[in-house]
Coordinates of C-alpha atoms in Angstrom, one line a residue:
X966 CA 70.3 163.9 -67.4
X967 CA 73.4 164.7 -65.7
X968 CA 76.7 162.7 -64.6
X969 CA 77.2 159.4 -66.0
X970 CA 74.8 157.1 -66.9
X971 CA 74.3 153.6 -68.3
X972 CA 72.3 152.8 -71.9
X973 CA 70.8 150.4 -73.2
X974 CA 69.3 149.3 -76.8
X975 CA 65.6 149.1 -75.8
X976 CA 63.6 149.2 -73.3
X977 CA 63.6 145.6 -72.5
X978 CA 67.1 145.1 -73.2
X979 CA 69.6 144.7 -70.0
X980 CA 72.2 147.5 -68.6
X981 CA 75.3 147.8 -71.1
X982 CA 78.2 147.9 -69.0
X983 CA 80.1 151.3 -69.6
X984 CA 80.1 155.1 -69.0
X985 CA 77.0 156.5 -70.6
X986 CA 73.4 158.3 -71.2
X987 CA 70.3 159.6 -72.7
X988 CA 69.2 159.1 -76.1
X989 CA 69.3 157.8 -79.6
X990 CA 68.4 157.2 -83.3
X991 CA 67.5 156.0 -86.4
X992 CA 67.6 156.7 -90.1
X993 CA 64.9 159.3 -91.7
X994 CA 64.6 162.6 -93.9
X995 CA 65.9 165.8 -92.6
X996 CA 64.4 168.6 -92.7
X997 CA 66.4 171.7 -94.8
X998 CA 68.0 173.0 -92.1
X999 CA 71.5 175.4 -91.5
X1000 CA 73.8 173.8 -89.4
X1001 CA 77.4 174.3 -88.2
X1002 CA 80.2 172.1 -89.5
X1003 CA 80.6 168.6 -87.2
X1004 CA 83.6 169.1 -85.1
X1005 CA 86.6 166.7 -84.9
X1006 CA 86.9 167.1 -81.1
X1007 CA 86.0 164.0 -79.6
X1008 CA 87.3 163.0 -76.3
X1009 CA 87.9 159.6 -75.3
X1010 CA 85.7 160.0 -71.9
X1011 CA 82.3 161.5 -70.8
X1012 CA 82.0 165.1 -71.0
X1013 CA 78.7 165.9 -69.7
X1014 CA 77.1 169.4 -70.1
X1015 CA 73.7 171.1 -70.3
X1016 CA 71.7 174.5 -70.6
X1017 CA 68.0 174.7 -70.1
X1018 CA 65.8 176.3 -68.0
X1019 CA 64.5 175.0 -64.7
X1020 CA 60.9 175.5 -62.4
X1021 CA 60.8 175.1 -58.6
X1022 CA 58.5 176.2 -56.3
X1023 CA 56.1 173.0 -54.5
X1024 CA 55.9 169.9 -56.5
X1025 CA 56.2 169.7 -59.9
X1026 CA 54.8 166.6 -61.3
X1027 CA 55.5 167.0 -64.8
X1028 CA 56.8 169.2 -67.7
X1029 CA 56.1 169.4 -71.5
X1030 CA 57.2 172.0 -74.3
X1031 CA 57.0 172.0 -78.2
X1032 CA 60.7 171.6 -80.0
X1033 CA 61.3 173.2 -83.1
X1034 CA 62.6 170.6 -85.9
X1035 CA 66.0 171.1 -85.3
X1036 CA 69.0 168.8 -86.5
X1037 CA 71.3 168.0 -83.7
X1038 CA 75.0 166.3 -84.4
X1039 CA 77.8 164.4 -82.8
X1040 CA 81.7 164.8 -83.1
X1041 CA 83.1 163.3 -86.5
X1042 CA 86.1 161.2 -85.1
X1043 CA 85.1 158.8 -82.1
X1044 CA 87.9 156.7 -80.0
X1045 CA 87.6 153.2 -79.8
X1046 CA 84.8 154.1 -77.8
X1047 CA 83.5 157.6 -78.1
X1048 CA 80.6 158.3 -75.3
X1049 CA 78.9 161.1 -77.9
X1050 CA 75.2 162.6 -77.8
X1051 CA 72.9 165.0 -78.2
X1052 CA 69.6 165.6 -76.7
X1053 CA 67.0 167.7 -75.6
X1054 CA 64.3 166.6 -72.6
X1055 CA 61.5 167.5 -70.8
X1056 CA 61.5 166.2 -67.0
X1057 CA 60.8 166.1 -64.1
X1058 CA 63.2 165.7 -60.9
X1059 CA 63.3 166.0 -57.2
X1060 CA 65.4 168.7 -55.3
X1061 CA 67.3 169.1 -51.6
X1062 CA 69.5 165.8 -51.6
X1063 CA 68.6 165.1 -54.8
X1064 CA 71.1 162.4 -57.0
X1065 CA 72.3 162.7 -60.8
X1066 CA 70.3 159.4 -61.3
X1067 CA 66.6 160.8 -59.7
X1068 CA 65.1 161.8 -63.2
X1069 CA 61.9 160.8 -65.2
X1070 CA 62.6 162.3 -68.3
X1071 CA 61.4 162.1 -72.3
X1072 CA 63.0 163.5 -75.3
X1073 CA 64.6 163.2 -78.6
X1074 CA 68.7 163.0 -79.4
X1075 CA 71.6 160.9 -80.9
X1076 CA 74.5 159.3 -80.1
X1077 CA 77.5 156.8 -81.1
X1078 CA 77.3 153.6 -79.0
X1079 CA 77.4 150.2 -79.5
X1080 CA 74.1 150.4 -78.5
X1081 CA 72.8 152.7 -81.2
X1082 CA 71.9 152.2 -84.4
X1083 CA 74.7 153.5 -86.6
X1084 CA 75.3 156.1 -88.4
X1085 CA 74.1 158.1 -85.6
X1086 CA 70.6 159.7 -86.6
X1087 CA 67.6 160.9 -84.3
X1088 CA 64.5 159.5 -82.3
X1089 CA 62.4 159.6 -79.5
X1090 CA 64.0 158.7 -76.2
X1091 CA 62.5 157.4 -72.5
X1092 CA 64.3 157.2 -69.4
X1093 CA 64.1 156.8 -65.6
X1094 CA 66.7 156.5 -62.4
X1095 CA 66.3 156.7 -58.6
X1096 CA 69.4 156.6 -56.0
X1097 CA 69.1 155.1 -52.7
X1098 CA 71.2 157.7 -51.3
X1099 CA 68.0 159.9 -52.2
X1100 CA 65.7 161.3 -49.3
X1101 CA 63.0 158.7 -49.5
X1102 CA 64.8 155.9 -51.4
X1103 CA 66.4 154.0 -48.1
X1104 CA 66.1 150.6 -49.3
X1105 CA 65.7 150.5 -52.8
X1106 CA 68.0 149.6 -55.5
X1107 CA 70.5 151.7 -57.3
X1108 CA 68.7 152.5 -60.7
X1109 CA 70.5 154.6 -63.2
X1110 CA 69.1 155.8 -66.3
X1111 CA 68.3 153.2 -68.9
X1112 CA 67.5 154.4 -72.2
X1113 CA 64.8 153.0 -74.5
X1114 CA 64.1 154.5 -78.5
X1115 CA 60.9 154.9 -79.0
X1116 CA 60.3 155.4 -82.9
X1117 CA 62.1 157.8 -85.9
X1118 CA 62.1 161.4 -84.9
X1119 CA 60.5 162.8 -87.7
X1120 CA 61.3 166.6 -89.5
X1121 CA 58.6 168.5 -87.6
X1122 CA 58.1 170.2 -84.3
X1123 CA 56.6 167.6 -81.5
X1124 CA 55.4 168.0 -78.2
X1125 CA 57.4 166.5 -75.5
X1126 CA 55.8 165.7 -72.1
X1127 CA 56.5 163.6 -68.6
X1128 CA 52.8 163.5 -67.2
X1129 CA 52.0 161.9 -63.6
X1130 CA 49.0 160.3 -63.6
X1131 CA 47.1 156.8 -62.6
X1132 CA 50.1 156.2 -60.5
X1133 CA 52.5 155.9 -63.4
X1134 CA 54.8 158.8 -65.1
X1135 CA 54.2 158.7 -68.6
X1136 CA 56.6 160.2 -71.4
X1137 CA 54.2 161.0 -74.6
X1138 CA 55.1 162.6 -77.6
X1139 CA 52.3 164.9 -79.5
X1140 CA 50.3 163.4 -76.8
X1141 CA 50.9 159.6 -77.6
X1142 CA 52.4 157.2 -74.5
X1143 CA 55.4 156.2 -75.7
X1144 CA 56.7 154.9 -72.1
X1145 CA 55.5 154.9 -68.5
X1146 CA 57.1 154.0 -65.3
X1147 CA 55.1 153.1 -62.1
X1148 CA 55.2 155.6 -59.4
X1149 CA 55.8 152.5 -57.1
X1150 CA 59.6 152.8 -58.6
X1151 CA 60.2 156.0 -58.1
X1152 CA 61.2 156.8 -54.2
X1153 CA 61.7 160.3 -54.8
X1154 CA 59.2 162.9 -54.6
X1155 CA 59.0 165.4 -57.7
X1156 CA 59.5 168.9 -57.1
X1157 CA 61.1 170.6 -60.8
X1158 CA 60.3 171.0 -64.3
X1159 CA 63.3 171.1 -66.4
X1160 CA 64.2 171.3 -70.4
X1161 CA 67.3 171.3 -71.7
X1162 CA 69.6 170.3 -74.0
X1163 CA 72.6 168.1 -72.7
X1164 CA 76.0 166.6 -74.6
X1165 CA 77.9 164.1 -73.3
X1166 CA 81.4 165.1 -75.7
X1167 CA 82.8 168.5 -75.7
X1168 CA 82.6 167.9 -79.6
X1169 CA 78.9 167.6 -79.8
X1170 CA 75.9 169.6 -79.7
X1171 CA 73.2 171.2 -77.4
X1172 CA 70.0 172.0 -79.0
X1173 CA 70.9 173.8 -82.3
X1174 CA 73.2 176.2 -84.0
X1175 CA 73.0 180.6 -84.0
X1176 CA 71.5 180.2 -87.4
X1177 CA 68.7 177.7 -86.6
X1178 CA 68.4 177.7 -82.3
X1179 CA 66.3 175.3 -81.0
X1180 CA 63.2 176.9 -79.6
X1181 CA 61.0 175.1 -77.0
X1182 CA 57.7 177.0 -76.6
X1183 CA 54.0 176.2 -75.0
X1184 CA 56.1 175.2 -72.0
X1185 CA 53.8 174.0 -69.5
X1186 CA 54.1 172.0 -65.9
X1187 CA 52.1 169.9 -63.6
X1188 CA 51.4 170.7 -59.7
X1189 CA 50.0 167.6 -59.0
X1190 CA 49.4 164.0 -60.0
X1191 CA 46.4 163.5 -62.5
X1192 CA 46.2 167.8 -62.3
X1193 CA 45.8 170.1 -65.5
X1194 CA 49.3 171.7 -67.4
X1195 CA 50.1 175.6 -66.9
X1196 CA 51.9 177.7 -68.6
X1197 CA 55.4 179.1 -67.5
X1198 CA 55.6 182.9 -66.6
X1199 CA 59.3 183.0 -67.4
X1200 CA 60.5 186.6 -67.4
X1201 CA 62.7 186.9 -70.6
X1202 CA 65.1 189.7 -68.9
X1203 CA 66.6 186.5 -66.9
X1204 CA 68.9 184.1 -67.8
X1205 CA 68.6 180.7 -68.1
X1206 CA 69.1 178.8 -64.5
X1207 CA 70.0 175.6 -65.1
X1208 CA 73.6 174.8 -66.7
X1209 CA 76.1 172.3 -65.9
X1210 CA 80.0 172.3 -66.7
X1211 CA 81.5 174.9 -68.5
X1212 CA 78.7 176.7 -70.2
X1213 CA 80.5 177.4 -73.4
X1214 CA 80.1 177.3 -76.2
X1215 CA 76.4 176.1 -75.3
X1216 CA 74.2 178.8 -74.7
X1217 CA 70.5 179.2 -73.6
X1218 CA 67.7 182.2 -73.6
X1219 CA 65.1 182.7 -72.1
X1220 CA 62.5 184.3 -75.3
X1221 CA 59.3 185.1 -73.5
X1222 CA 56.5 183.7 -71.1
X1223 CA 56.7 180.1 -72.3
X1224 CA 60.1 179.8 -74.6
X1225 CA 63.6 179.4 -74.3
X1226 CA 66.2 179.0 -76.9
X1227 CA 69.1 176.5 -76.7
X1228 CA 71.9 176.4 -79.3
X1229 CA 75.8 175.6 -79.7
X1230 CA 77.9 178.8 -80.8
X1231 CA 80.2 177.1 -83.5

């Protein structure tokens, strides 16, 4: 997810008016894990990064990859109100004249908001936006991004997947719907895969730490709707091609065939 986006506490809960995002949490048992100290630098606005790797080339109708059970964290010392996440996704998005809000996208994250649970902990996340500025979308409604928690992410490595099929986009996790969203709403055609991890504060984290990266591997995408998943052919002497703001101190790496690393150097 990119830009700013608005939240809200479930999926059949209503807009919450203010500058926001993807992703969520709830309270649950870590797993042992080494992470970096929380920072203290919050800012008082949105500032929205990511790293992560995308795949163009025809239509992609959906992505999927395996995280590692990695903590993320958010700054330590909010404003009033402090726009903080973390998050990783798999999604899917269209490309020329493509808007921030044209995403169908499912992961797992945190964040401080009066729309999350608090103290800030992790779970599975949903979301959805089209722009009527968007090739295809003359006519329909502004949509941004409304975020629904879907469940306690748990201390293990899960599958994460958008999968177009029987006219609906589907977000599963370790092959389970936990949302869907009729094709009918979405205006734009599909044409990337994309993971990566994304912050919306310059105090919190993408994907993991240098001691304990968060790895995304059996990466897979979807050429049509209701088609089979292949594997990524990623050639691990690239970089990652997908990044936006300043890149540091968020890094990503491409590891091999069907893995990439994301992780915050602190």
């Amino acid at each position: 997810m990119k830009a700013q986006r608005r939240l809200a506490a479930s999926p059949h809960q209503a807009f919450v008016a203010a500058l926001t995002i993807l992703s969520l949490a709830y309270g649950l048992a870590f797993p042992s894990l080494t992470l970096a100290a929380e920072t203290a630098n919050c800012a008082e606005f949105q500032e929205n990064r990511w790293r992560g790797e995308e795949l163009t080339g025809g239509q992609k109708h959906g992505a999927s990859a395996t995280a590692t059970a990695t903590l993320l964290f958010v700054c330590t010392n909010p404003f009033g109100i402090s726009l903080d996440g973390s998050f990783y996704f798999s999604n899917v998005t269209p490309t020329t004249g493509a808007h921030f809000n044209d995403i169908v996208q499912v992961g797992f994250g945190m964040c401080r908001l009066a729309v999350c649970p608090s103290p800030p902990t992790q779970s599975y996340i949903f979301s959805w936006g089209r722009d009527p500025a968007t090739p295809g979308c003359t006519g329909y409604t502004w949509s941004p991004p409304v975020v629904g928690t879907y469940g306690n992410w748990t201390s293990a490595a899960h599958t994460f997947g958008v999968n177009h099929v029987s006219n609906q986009y589907r977000g599963y996790v370790d092959g389970v719907v936990k949302a869907f969203v009729s094709e009918a709403e979405i205006c734009w055609a599909p044409a990337k895969a994309v993971w990566f991890g994304e912050t919306l504060d310059v105090g919190d984290q993408i994907g993991g730490t240098p001691a304990s990266k968060l790895r995304l591997s059996n990466m897979t995408y979807q050429n049509a709707e209701g088609g089979g998943f292949f594997f990524t052919n990623f050639n691990a002497a690239q970089e990652c091609n997908y990044s936006g703001g300043p890149p540091a101190p968020y890094f990503c790496d491409i590891t091999g065939a069907r893995s990439i690393d994301v992780w915050t150097d602190r």
